[in-house]
Amino acid sequence: MTTGLTQALATFVANPTFGGQEQAAYAVAKTGFIDTIATMMAGHREPVVDIVRQFFAQATTPAEAPVPFLGTMHPAAQAAFINAVAGHALDYDDVAISGHPSTVLVPAILAEGHRLNSSGLDAVRAYIVGYEVWGELVSREPEQYHLKGWHPTGVFGAVGAAAAVAYLNKLSVDQARQALAISASLASGLVANFGTMTKPFHAGRAASHGIDAVRLSKLGLTSAPDVFEHPAGYLFALSLSGRADLTRPADTLGQTLRILDSGLSIKRYPVCYSSHRTIDGVLEIVERENLKAEDIGHVHVTMGPAQASMLRNKHPATGLEAKFSAQFAVASAVVARQVGLSQLTDAFATRPDVSALYGKVTVTTVDTVCPLEPAFALTDRVVIETKNGKKFDSGEIRFPLGNAKNPIDAAGLKAKFMDCVATGKAENPAMHGADAGLYDRIAGLENLPSVQSLFGK
């Protein structure tokens, strides 16, 4: 008899195996911890973080887990929420499996792991469990969630976080199944809210929902035993065209690891990942040809339809809107020859020399699909035409710099980490937890006796 998908996922969560590939998987998971903690530090002073902190200000007991860079303690679900929002607030966090897995999984694991006094090894293994469940579910929809309006980070993050937290809590198979099914009813997030504070809110809510689902399961809240494969269940409800695969056996869970196939793509630019190939292409051309803004006649960008739908702001008026704008990505790359945190401001986005380029950028979509990143075209392309009639073509751009298939090296990852630390401290000189040994402790997380000591406590 074939085991249903919901039961198979619960069995894996309760008793995970990693196919003899633990060490390789640990390395990828630790990259997720490093990148997420870095972006949490850089983003912890963003206005959206203060808003959610105020939202929880009247309910801060029991003090189970830290928001380390603010120096405060909260109930675990709240700590996970605030830290996840901080990690996603700059849109600088890593990308994989059609979303941002680490910005949900890491805060949920750190918060619940602190409460449970979990070991660093358990935290790393919990990350892999959450990633594998997330990846298994994403793989069952042949079309692109973003085009339907679903934000996969919120939609799949709640379930992935529940899987990771269920593992930390050592739930039985039945308890794990109930927690996963509860989290399926808590999943949400809409692409329409990209470019607003609600996008990082999706990540925060997903992280906290994962913890809530586990708590509710342990208290005895019942849920459907077939919630993922049911014809009125999670996958079918989210499906664009009713083509979600509800019947394929999940018999490779724990034998071949998606975390090793898909990996993590580390962002080099703090903007929507849909524009990273475009930025790489523009930078390569303008630096090689020494082009200036006044030289540009027209820029033609080719990408996938889901990418274009995410980059919705053709004339951004704020730094937040600029994160989701192909026009800004091009203009910043031309004018500043970089797209960094210092460019993601209201003042820069509306500078006359920057905004003058917005109308010179057109985007055309193609129907090819990247098998590794289904929300993206197989390749992107940039063609720059100058006012004097010259054309410069980037050619087909397959993987942006930092992609899992064009990866950042250890030195580059550490450089990003240290830059995020510096950014956080510039915003808040009293920032807690970012001592000199933090990077090394995260890099050796699997050897840490307790995650409670991660931030030097």
GROMACS .gro file of C-alpha atoms in nm:
model
  457
    1MET     CA    1   0.000   0.000   0.000
    2THR     CA    2   0.138   0.342  -0.097
    3THR     CA    3   0.181   0.582   0.193
    4GLY     CA    4   0.001   0.913   0.140
    5LEU     CA    5   0.203   1.231   0.106
    6THR     CA    6   0.101   1.378   0.443
    7GLN     CA    7   0.196   1.060   0.627
    8ALA     CA    8   0.523   1.031   0.436
    9LEU     CA    9   0.623   1.386   0.526
   10ALA     CA   10   0.537   1.328   0.893
   11THR     CA   11   0.738   1.005   0.900
   12PHE     CA   12   1.040   1.186   0.760
   13VAL     CA   13   1.009   1.473   1.008
   14ALA     CA   14   0.988   1.239   1.305
   15ASN     CA   15   1.267   1.006   1.188
   16PRO     CA   16   1.478   1.183   0.924
   17THR     CA   17   1.759   1.021   0.731
   18PHE     CA   18   1.997   1.203   0.502
   19GLY     CA   19   2.121   0.932   0.269
   20GLY     CA   20   2.476   0.936   0.403
   21GLN     CA   21   2.519   1.296   0.284
   22GLU     CA   22   2.505   1.469   0.620
   23GLN     CA   23   2.830   1.664   0.603
   24ALA     CA   24   2.757   1.813   0.261
   25ALA     CA   25   2.405   1.903   0.371
   26TYR     CA   26   2.534   2.058   0.694
   27ALA     CA   27   2.759   2.289   0.492
   28VAL     CA   28   2.465   2.422   0.288
   29ALA     CA   29   2.249   2.462   0.598
   30LYS     CA   30   2.519   2.659   0.779
   31THR     CA   31   2.544   2.891   0.480
   32GLY     CA   32   2.174   2.960   0.535
   33PHE     CA   33   2.235   3.040   0.902
   34ILE     CA   34   2.528   3.270   0.819
   35ASP     CA   35   2.341   3.460   0.548
   36THR     CA   36   2.020   3.494   0.748
   37ILE     CA   37   2.184   3.613   1.068
   38ALA     CA   38   2.381   3.862   0.855
   39THR     CA   39   2.067   4.002   0.694
   40MET     CA   40   1.891   4.009   1.032
   41MET     CA   41   2.172   4.230   1.162
   42ALA     CA   42   2.162   4.459   0.860
   43GLY     CA   43   1.782   4.484   0.861
   44HIS     CA   44   1.699   4.500   1.231
   45ARG     CA   45   1.650   4.880   1.227
   46GLU     CA   46   1.414   4.887   0.931
   47PRO     CA   47   1.076   5.049   1.008
   48VAL     CA   48   0.883   4.726   0.954
   49VAL     CA   49   1.084   4.557   1.232
   50ASP     CA   50   0.991   4.834   1.475
   51ILE     CA   51   0.626   4.802   1.376
   52VAL     CA   52   0.609   4.429   1.453
   53ARG     CA   53   0.807   4.482   1.773
   54GLN     CA   54   0.546   4.739   1.883
   55PHE     CA   55   0.272   4.498   1.778
   56PHE     CA   56   0.403   4.248   2.032
   57ALA     CA   57   0.503   4.501   2.297
   58GLN     CA   58   0.213   4.423   2.529
   59ALA     CA   59   0.266   4.047   2.521
   60THR     CA   60   0.629   3.961   2.593
   61THR     CA   61   0.592   3.675   2.839
   62PRO     CA   62   0.705   3.409   2.881
   63ALA     CA   63   1.057   3.524   2.790
   64GLU     CA   64   1.159   3.213   2.594
   65ALA     CA   65   1.389   3.332   2.316
   66PRO     CA   66   1.597   3.635   2.220
   67VAL     CA   67   1.571   3.897   1.952
   68PRO     CA   68   1.947   3.917   1.986
   69PHE     CA   69   2.029   4.240   1.809
   70LEU     CA   70   1.766   4.434   2.002
   71GLY     CA   71   1.868   4.275   2.332
   72THR     CA   72   1.512   4.167   2.420
   73MET     CA   73   1.345   3.839   2.514
   74HIS     CA   74   1.006   3.721   2.385
   75PRO     CA   75   0.786   3.414   2.357
   76ALA     CA   76   0.949   3.187   2.098
   77ALA     CA   77   0.690   3.246   1.825
   78GLN     CA   78   0.722   3.623   1.863
   79ALA     CA   79   1.103   3.611   1.859
   80ALA     CA   80   1.090   3.402   1.542
   81PHE     CA   81   0.845   3.648   1.388
   82ILE     CA   82   1.056   3.959   1.460
   83ASN     CA   83   1.384   3.796   1.355
   84ALA     CA   84   1.234   3.664   1.031
   85VAL     CA   85   1.096   4.007   0.945
   86ALA     CA   86   1.441   4.157   1.010
   87GLY     CA   87   1.604   3.890   0.794
   88HIS     CA   88   1.373   3.963   0.500
   89ALA     CA   89   1.327   4.338   0.546
   90LEU     CA   90   1.609   4.431   0.306
   91ASP     CA   91   1.532   4.151   0.058
   92TYR     CA   92   1.901   4.059   0.084
   93ASP     CA   93   1.850   3.704   0.213
   94ASP     CA   94   1.920   3.383   0.024
   95VAL     CA   95   1.696   3.223  -0.238
   96ALA     CA   96   1.605   2.862  -0.324
   97ILE     CA   97   1.312   2.636  -0.414
   98SER     CA   98   1.101   2.929  -0.541
   99GLY     CA   99   1.133   3.129  -0.220
  100HIS     CA  100   1.346   3.241   0.071
  101PRO     CA  101   1.378   2.933   0.292
  102SER     CA  102   1.643   3.050   0.536
  103THR     CA  103   1.470   3.369   0.645
  104VAL     CA  104   1.182   3.154   0.773
  105LEU     CA  105   1.362   2.840   0.890
  106VAL     CA  106   1.656   2.998   1.073
  107PRO     CA  107   1.453   3.233   1.298
  108ALA     CA  108   1.204   2.957   1.384
  109ILE     CA  109   1.485   2.713   1.466
  110LEU     CA  110   1.687   2.962   1.670
  111ALA     CA  111   1.386   3.072   1.874
  112GLU     CA  112   1.249   2.727   1.949
  113GLY     CA  113   1.601   2.587   1.981
  114HIS     CA  114   1.677   2.848   2.247
  115ARG     CA  115   1.364   2.756   2.439
  116LEU     CA  116   1.448   2.385   2.423
  117ASN     CA  117   1.824   2.434   2.478
  118SER     CA  118   1.880   2.240   2.153
  119SER     CA  119   2.229   2.159   2.033
  120GLY     CA  120   2.379   2.325   1.729
  121LEU     CA  121   2.371   1.989   1.551
  122ASP     CA  122   1.998   1.957   1.613
  123ALA     CA  123   1.951   2.309   1.474
  124VAL     CA  124   2.141   2.224   1.156
  125ARG     CA  125   1.948   1.899   1.112
  126ALA     CA  126   1.618   2.079   1.173
  127TYR     CA  127   1.706   2.320   0.891
  128ILE     CA  128   1.761   2.030   0.651
  129VAL     CA  129   1.431   1.870   0.756
  130GLY     CA  130   1.242   2.195   0.695
  131TYR     CA  131   1.414   2.253   0.360
  132GLU     CA  132   1.337   1.899   0.239
  133VAL     CA  133   0.967   1.921   0.328
  134TRP     CA  134   0.943   2.264   0.163
  135GLY     CA  135   1.121   2.137  -0.149
  136GLU     CA  136   0.904   1.826  -0.176
  137LEU     CA  137   0.586   2.032  -0.172
  138VAL     CA  138   0.713   2.296  -0.418
  139SER     CA  139   0.815   2.024  -0.664
  140ARG     CA  140   0.455   1.906  -0.708
  141GLU     CA  141   0.326   2.213  -0.892
  142PRO     CA  142   0.432   2.229  -1.260
  143GLU     CA  143   0.349   2.598  -1.298
  144GLN     CA  144   0.463   2.916  -1.125
  145TYR     CA  145   0.309   3.016  -0.795
  146HIS     CA  146   0.407   3.380  -0.837
  147LEU     CA  147   0.187   3.414  -1.146
  148LYS     CA  148  -0.115   3.302  -0.947
  149GLY     CA  149  -0.031   3.560  -0.680
  150TRP     CA  150   0.108   3.330  -0.413
  151HIS     CA  151   0.430   3.426  -0.233
  152PRO     CA  152   0.599   3.088  -0.178
  153THR     CA  153   0.800   3.214   0.119
  154GLY     CA  154   0.481   3.266   0.315
  155VAL     CA  155   0.289   2.976   0.168
  156PHE     CA  156   0.554   2.705   0.202
  157GLY     CA  157   0.745   2.868   0.485
  158ALA     CA  158   0.475   2.796   0.741
  159VAL     CA  159   0.491   2.423   0.663
  160GLY     CA  160   0.870   2.415   0.637
  161ALA     CA  161   0.902   2.590   0.972
  162ALA     CA  162   0.652   2.350   1.130
  163ALA     CA  163   0.858   2.057   1.002
  164ALA     CA  164   1.182   2.201   1.144
  165VAL     CA  165   1.026   2.286   1.481
  166ALA     CA  166   0.851   1.948   1.501
  167TYR     CA  167   1.191   1.782   1.457
  168LEU     CA  168   1.342   1.996   1.736
  169ASN     CA  169   1.054   1.897   1.964
  170LYS     CA  170   1.101   1.527   1.881
  171LEU     CA  171   0.735   1.485   1.795
  172SER     CA  172   0.594   1.144   1.719
  173VAL     CA  173   0.484   1.068   1.364
  174ASP     CA  174   0.121   1.136   1.456
  175GLN     CA  175   0.203   1.464   1.629
  176ALA     CA  176   0.423   1.571   1.339
  177ARG     CA  177   0.146   1.491   1.090
  178GLN     CA  178  -0.100   1.701   1.288
  179ALA     CA  179   0.147   1.992   1.314
  180LEU     CA  180   0.211   1.989   0.939
  181ALA     CA  181  -0.160   1.980   0.860
  182ILE     CA  182  -0.230   2.265   1.103
  183SER     CA  183   0.044   2.475   0.944
  184ALA     CA  184  -0.107   2.408   0.600
  185SER     CA  185  -0.417   2.600   0.710
  186LEU     CA  186  -0.201   2.888   0.838
  187ALA     CA  187  -0.008   2.936   0.513
  188SER     CA  188  -0.048   3.262   0.322
  189GLY     CA  189   0.127   3.544   0.138
  190LEU     CA  190   0.044   3.748  -0.174
  191VAL     CA  191   0.269   3.881  -0.449
  192ALA     CA  192   0.053   4.194  -0.465
  193ASN     CA  193   0.221   4.304  -0.141
  194PHE     CA  194   0.573   4.294  -0.287
  195GLY     CA  195   0.743   4.629  -0.248
  196THR     CA  196   0.568   4.697   0.083
  197MET     CA  197   0.638   4.612   0.447
  198THR     CA  198   0.392   4.324   0.422
  199LYS     CA  199   0.635   4.114   0.217
  200PRO     CA  200   0.880   4.062   0.507
  201PHE     CA  201   0.573   4.027   0.730
  202HIS     CA  202   0.499   3.709   0.530
  203ALA     CA  203   0.828   3.559   0.643
  204GLY     CA  204   0.771   3.655   1.004
  205ARG     CA  205   0.422   3.511   1.013
  206ALA     CA  206   0.540   3.187   0.850
  207ALA     CA  207   0.816   3.140   1.109
  208SER     CA  208   0.580   3.201   1.399
  209HIS     CA  209   0.305   2.984   1.248
  210GLY     CA  210   0.546   2.692   1.236
  211ILE     CA  211   0.599   2.719   1.612
  212ASP     CA  212   0.228   2.772   1.678
  213ALA     CA  213   0.135   2.464   1.474
  214VAL     CA  214   0.368   2.245   1.680
  215ARG     CA  215   0.238   2.385   2.009
  216LEU     CA  216  -0.121   2.326   1.899
  217SER     CA  217  -0.045   1.971   1.790
  218LYS     CA  218   0.113   1.894   2.126
  219LEU     CA  219  -0.203   2.026   2.295
  220GLY     CA  220  -0.413   1.785   2.088
  221LEU     CA  221  -0.560   2.001   1.810
  222THR     CA  222  -0.672   1.763   1.536
  223SER     CA  223  -0.619   1.809   1.164
  224ALA     CA  224  -0.670   1.621   0.838
  225PRO     CA  225  -0.452   1.311   0.790
  226ASP     CA  226  -0.433   1.376   0.415
  227VAL     CA  227  -0.422   1.756   0.401
  228PHE     CA  228  -0.156   1.779   0.128
  229GLU     CA  229  -0.294   1.522  -0.115
  230HIS     CA  230  -0.669   1.571  -0.054
  231PRO     CA  231  -0.863   1.701  -0.359
  232ALA     CA  232  -0.975   1.994  -0.143
  233GLY     CA  233  -0.641   2.023   0.035
  234TYR     CA  234  -0.330   2.238   0.040
  235LEU     CA  235  -0.164   2.156  -0.293
  236PHE     CA  236  -0.483   2.155  -0.499
  237ALA     CA  237  -0.606   2.480  -0.342
  238LEU     CA  238  -0.279   2.653  -0.431
  239SER     CA  239  -0.253   2.507  -0.780
  240LEU     CA  240  -0.281   2.740  -1.077
  241SER     CA  241  -0.453   2.494  -1.307
  242GLY     CA  242  -0.538   2.193  -1.094
  243ARG     CA  243  -0.230   2.008  -1.219
  244ALA     CA  244  -0.055   1.965  -0.883
  245ASP     CA  245   0.080   1.612  -0.840
  246LEU     CA  246  -0.113   1.467  -0.547
  247THR     CA  247  -0.030   1.101  -0.604
  248ARG     CA  248   0.346   1.066  -0.663
  249PRO     CA  249   0.502   0.865  -0.380
  250ALA     CA  250   0.737   1.065  -0.161
  251ASP     CA  251   0.970   0.769  -0.138
  252THR     CA  252   1.294   0.959  -0.202
  253LEU     CA  253   1.264   1.176   0.110
  254GLY     CA  254   1.583   1.132   0.309
  255GLN     CA  255   1.753   0.932   0.036
  256THR     CA  256   1.837   1.204  -0.217
  257LEU     CA  257   1.852   1.552  -0.070
  258ARG     CA  258   1.700   1.852  -0.245
  259ILE     CA  259   1.924   2.078  -0.040
  260LEU     CA  260   2.222   1.936  -0.230
  261ASP     CA  261   2.050   1.953  -0.569
  262SER     CA  262   1.906   2.303  -0.534
  263GLY     CA  263   2.140   2.450  -0.273
  264LEU     CA  264   2.116   2.814  -0.171
  265SER     CA  265   2.169   3.119  -0.387
  266ILE     CA  266   2.333   3.405  -0.197
  267LYS     CA  267   2.224   3.752  -0.302
  268ARG     CA  268   2.490   4.001  -0.406
  269TYR     CA  269   2.232   4.279  -0.434
  270PRO     CA  270   1.961   4.369  -0.175
  271VAL     CA  271   1.676   4.362  -0.429
  272CYS     CA  272   1.431   4.108  -0.566
  273TYR     CA  273   1.621   3.811  -0.707
  274SER     CA  274   1.426   3.841  -1.032
  275SER     CA  275   1.649   4.132  -1.133
  276HIS     CA  276   1.990   3.989  -1.040
  277ARG     CA  277   2.074   3.852  -1.383
  278THR     CA  278   1.974   4.186  -1.531
  279ILE     CA  279   2.205   4.370  -1.292
  280ASP     CA  280   2.495   4.138  -1.373
  281GLY     CA  281   2.439   4.199  -1.744
  282VAL     CA  282   2.413   4.577  -1.717
  283LEU     CA  283   2.718   4.605  -1.492
  284GLU     CA  284   2.928   4.393  -1.726
  285ILE     CA  285   2.837   4.612  -2.026
  286VAL     CA  286   2.864   4.957  -1.864
  287GLU     CA  287   3.195   4.877  -1.698
  288ARG     CA  288   3.344   4.723  -2.012
  289GLU     CA  289   3.226   5.004  -2.239
  290ASN     CA  290   3.256   5.281  -1.978
  291LEU     CA  291   2.899   5.393  -2.045
  292LYS     CA  292   2.743   5.683  -1.858
  293ALA     CA  293   2.377   5.762  -1.797
  294GLU     CA  294   2.385   6.033  -2.065
  295ASP     CA  295   2.500   5.773  -2.322
  296ILE     CA  296   2.194   5.549  -2.280
  297GLY     CA  297   1.927   5.556  -2.547
  298HIS     CA  298   1.736   5.242  -2.456
  299VAL     CA  299   1.777   4.927  -2.247
  300HIS     CA  300   1.587   4.614  -2.341
  301VAL     CA  301   1.557   4.340  -2.079
  302THR     CA  302   1.430   3.988  -2.144
  303MET     CA  303   1.316   3.765  -1.857
  304GLY     CA  304   1.041   3.525  -1.751
  305PRO     CA  305   0.680   3.634  -1.691
  306ALA     CA  306   0.685   3.547  -1.322
  307GLN     CA  307   1.000   3.755  -1.279
  308ALA     CA  308   0.840   4.049  -1.456
  309SER     CA  309   0.527   4.018  -1.242
  310MET     CA  310   0.736   4.052  -0.926
  311LEU     CA  311   0.919   4.357  -1.062
  312ARG     CA  312   0.598   4.555  -1.063
  313ASN     CA  313   0.724   4.910  -1.000
  314LYS     CA  314   0.816   5.082  -1.326
  315HIS     CA  315   0.859   5.422  -1.162
  316PRO     CA  316   0.957   5.357  -0.799
  317ALA     CA  317   0.919   5.649  -0.562
  318THR     CA  318   1.074   5.484  -0.255
  319GLY     CA  319   1.370   5.262  -0.178
  320LEU     CA  320   1.128   4.984  -0.084
  321GLU     CA  321   0.948   5.005  -0.418
  322ALA     CA  322   1.285   5.013  -0.594
  323LYS     CA  323   1.363   4.663  -0.468
  324PHE     CA  324   1.091   4.538  -0.702
  325SER     CA  325   1.172   4.736  -1.014
  326ALA     CA  326   1.363   4.625  -1.323
  327GLN     CA  327   1.386   4.992  -1.418
  328PHE     CA  328   1.559   5.079  -1.093
  329ALA     CA  329   1.793   4.780  -1.119
  330VAL     CA  330   1.911   4.905  -1.458
  331ALA     CA  331   1.930   5.269  -1.356
  332SER     CA  332   2.126   5.203  -1.038
  333ALA     CA  333   2.370   4.978  -1.222
  334VAL     CA  334   2.426   5.250  -1.483
  335VAL     CA  335   2.440   5.556  -1.257
  336ALA     CA  336   2.614   5.416  -0.948
  337ARG     CA  337   2.769   5.106  -1.108
  338GLN     CA  338   2.641   4.914  -0.811
  339VAL     CA  339   2.310   4.815  -0.654
  340GLY     CA  340   2.376   4.816  -0.282
  341LEU     CA  341   2.223   4.915   0.047
  342SER     CA  342   2.334   5.277  -0.002
  343GLN     CA  343   2.134   5.299  -0.327
  344LEU     CA  344   1.812   5.157  -0.178
  345THR     CA  345   1.690   5.490  -0.042
  346ASP     CA  346   1.401   5.717  -0.132
  347ALA     CA  347   1.646   5.993  -0.219
  348PHE     CA  348   1.847   5.785  -0.465
  349ALA     CA  349   1.542   5.622  -0.626
  350THR     CA  350   1.397   5.964  -0.706
  351ARG     CA  351   1.718   6.140  -0.809
  352PRO     CA  352   1.666   6.304  -1.149
  353ASP     CA  353   1.955   6.121  -1.316
  354VAL     CA  354   1.825   5.787  -1.186
  355SER     CA  355   1.453   5.834  -1.254
  356ALA     CA  356   1.531   5.975  -1.600
  357LEU     CA  357   1.642   5.626  -1.703
  358TYR     CA  358   1.322   5.450  -1.594
  359GLY     CA  359   1.137   5.535  -1.913
  360LYS     CA  360   1.426   5.405  -2.123
  361VAL     CA  361   1.391   5.049  -1.991
  362THR     CA  362   1.152   4.798  -2.147
  363VAL     CA  363   1.092   4.442  -2.036
  364THR     CA  364   0.989   4.156  -2.264
  365THR     CA  365   0.901   3.812  -2.135
  366VAL     CA  366   0.985   3.469  -2.273
  367ASP     CA  367   0.817   3.139  -2.190
  368THR     CA  368   1.126   2.929  -2.119
  369VAL     CA  369   1.149   2.786  -1.766
  370CYS     CA  370   1.457   2.715  -1.557
  371PRO     CA  371   1.424   2.359  -1.423
  372LEU     CA  372   1.616   2.455  -1.108
  373GLU     CA  373   1.427   2.779  -1.040
  374PRO     CA  374   1.080   2.742  -1.195
  375ALA     CA  375   0.985   3.104  -1.127
  376PHE     CA  376   1.261   3.215  -1.366
  377ALA     CA  377   1.321   3.195  -1.737
  378LEU     CA  378   1.599   2.963  -1.849
  379THR     CA  379   1.808   3.272  -1.927
  380ASP     CA  380   1.777   3.649  -1.913
  381ARG     CA  381   1.927   3.899  -2.154
  382VAL     CA  382   2.016   4.268  -2.160
  383VAL     CA  383   2.066   4.480  -2.474
  384ILE     CA  384   2.181   4.840  -2.430
  385GLU     CA  385   2.145   5.084  -2.719
  386THR     CA  386   2.339   5.410  -2.696
  387LYS     CA  387   2.222   5.744  -2.830
  388ASN     CA  388   2.479   5.722  -3.108
  389GLY     CA  389   2.335   5.393  -3.234
  390LYS     CA  390   2.570   5.137  -3.083
  391LYS     CA  391   2.427   4.813  -2.941
  392PHE     CA  392   2.578   4.604  -2.663
  393ASP     CA  393   2.434   4.259  -2.591
  394SER     CA  394   2.496   4.068  -2.268
  395GLY     CA  395   2.412   3.739  -2.435
  396GLU     CA  396   2.219   3.470  -2.251
  397ILE     CA  397   2.267   3.500  -1.873
  398ARG     CA  398   2.206   3.165  -1.708
  399PHE     CA  399   2.308   3.195  -1.342
  400PRO     CA  400   2.368   3.525  -1.160
  401LEU     CA  401   2.680   3.563  -0.951
  402GLY     CA  402   2.618   3.402  -0.612
  403ASN     CA  403   2.371   3.147  -0.750
  404ALA     CA  404   2.402   2.794  -0.617
  405LYS     CA  405   2.534   2.695  -0.962
  406ASN     CA  406   2.767   2.997  -0.977
  407PRO     CA  407   2.839   3.012  -0.606
  408ILE     CA  408   2.989   3.268  -0.378
  409ASP     CA  409   3.307   3.144  -0.209
  410ALA     CA  410   3.372   3.133   0.165
  411ALA     CA  411   3.559   3.463   0.156
  412GLY     CA  412   3.272   3.631  -0.031
  413LEU     CA  413   3.016   3.496   0.216
  414LYS     CA  414   3.218   3.621   0.511
  415ALA     CA  415   3.265   3.959   0.342
  416LYS     CA  416   2.887   3.993   0.303
  417PHE     CA  417   2.842   3.891   0.667
  418MET     CA  418   3.088   4.149   0.792
  419ASP     CA  419   2.937   4.419   0.569
  420CYS     CA  420   2.593   4.344   0.714
  421VAL     CA  421   2.738   4.363   1.067
  422ALA     CA  422   2.891   4.702   0.985
  423THR     CA  423   2.559   4.822   0.840
  424GLY     CA  424   2.372   4.711   1.151
  425LYS     CA  425   2.618   4.876   1.385
  426ALA     CA  426   2.611   5.198   1.186
  427GLU     CA  427   2.234   5.209   1.240
  428ASN     CA  428   2.259   5.099   1.603
  429PRO     CA  429   2.601   5.124   1.772
  430ALA     CA  430   2.461   4.936   2.074
  431MET     CA  431   2.357   4.636   1.861
  432HIS     CA  432   2.365   4.325   2.077
  433GLY     CA  433   2.521   3.989   1.998
  434ALA     CA  434   2.747   4.082   1.706
  435ASP     CA  435   3.081   4.012   1.874
  436ALA     CA  436   3.399   3.912   1.695
  437GLY     CA  437   3.342   3.541   1.737
  438LEU     CA  438   2.985   3.524   1.603
  439TYR     CA  439   3.079   3.429   1.248
  440ASP     CA  440   3.305   3.147   1.370
  441ARG     CA  441   3.037   3.013   1.603
  442ILE     CA  442   2.783   2.998   1.320
  443ALA     CA  443   3.039   2.840   1.086
  444GLY     CA  444   3.092   2.565   1.345
  445LEU     CA  445   2.730   2.545   1.451
  446GLU     CA  446   2.707   2.166   1.443
  447ASN     CA  447   2.972   2.152   1.718
  448LEU     CA  448   2.798   2.400   1.949
  449PRO     CA  449   2.656   2.227   2.260
  450SER     CA  450   2.365   2.471   2.279
  451VAL     CA  451   2.221   2.735   2.050
  452GLN     CA  452   2.174   2.945   2.363
  453SER     CA  453   2.545   3.029   2.343
  454LEU     CA  454   2.535   3.133   1.976
  455PHE     CA  455   2.505   3.504   2.049
  456GLY     CA  456   2.765   3.503   2.325
  457LYS     CA  457   2.527   3.449   2.614
   0.00000   0.00000   0.00000
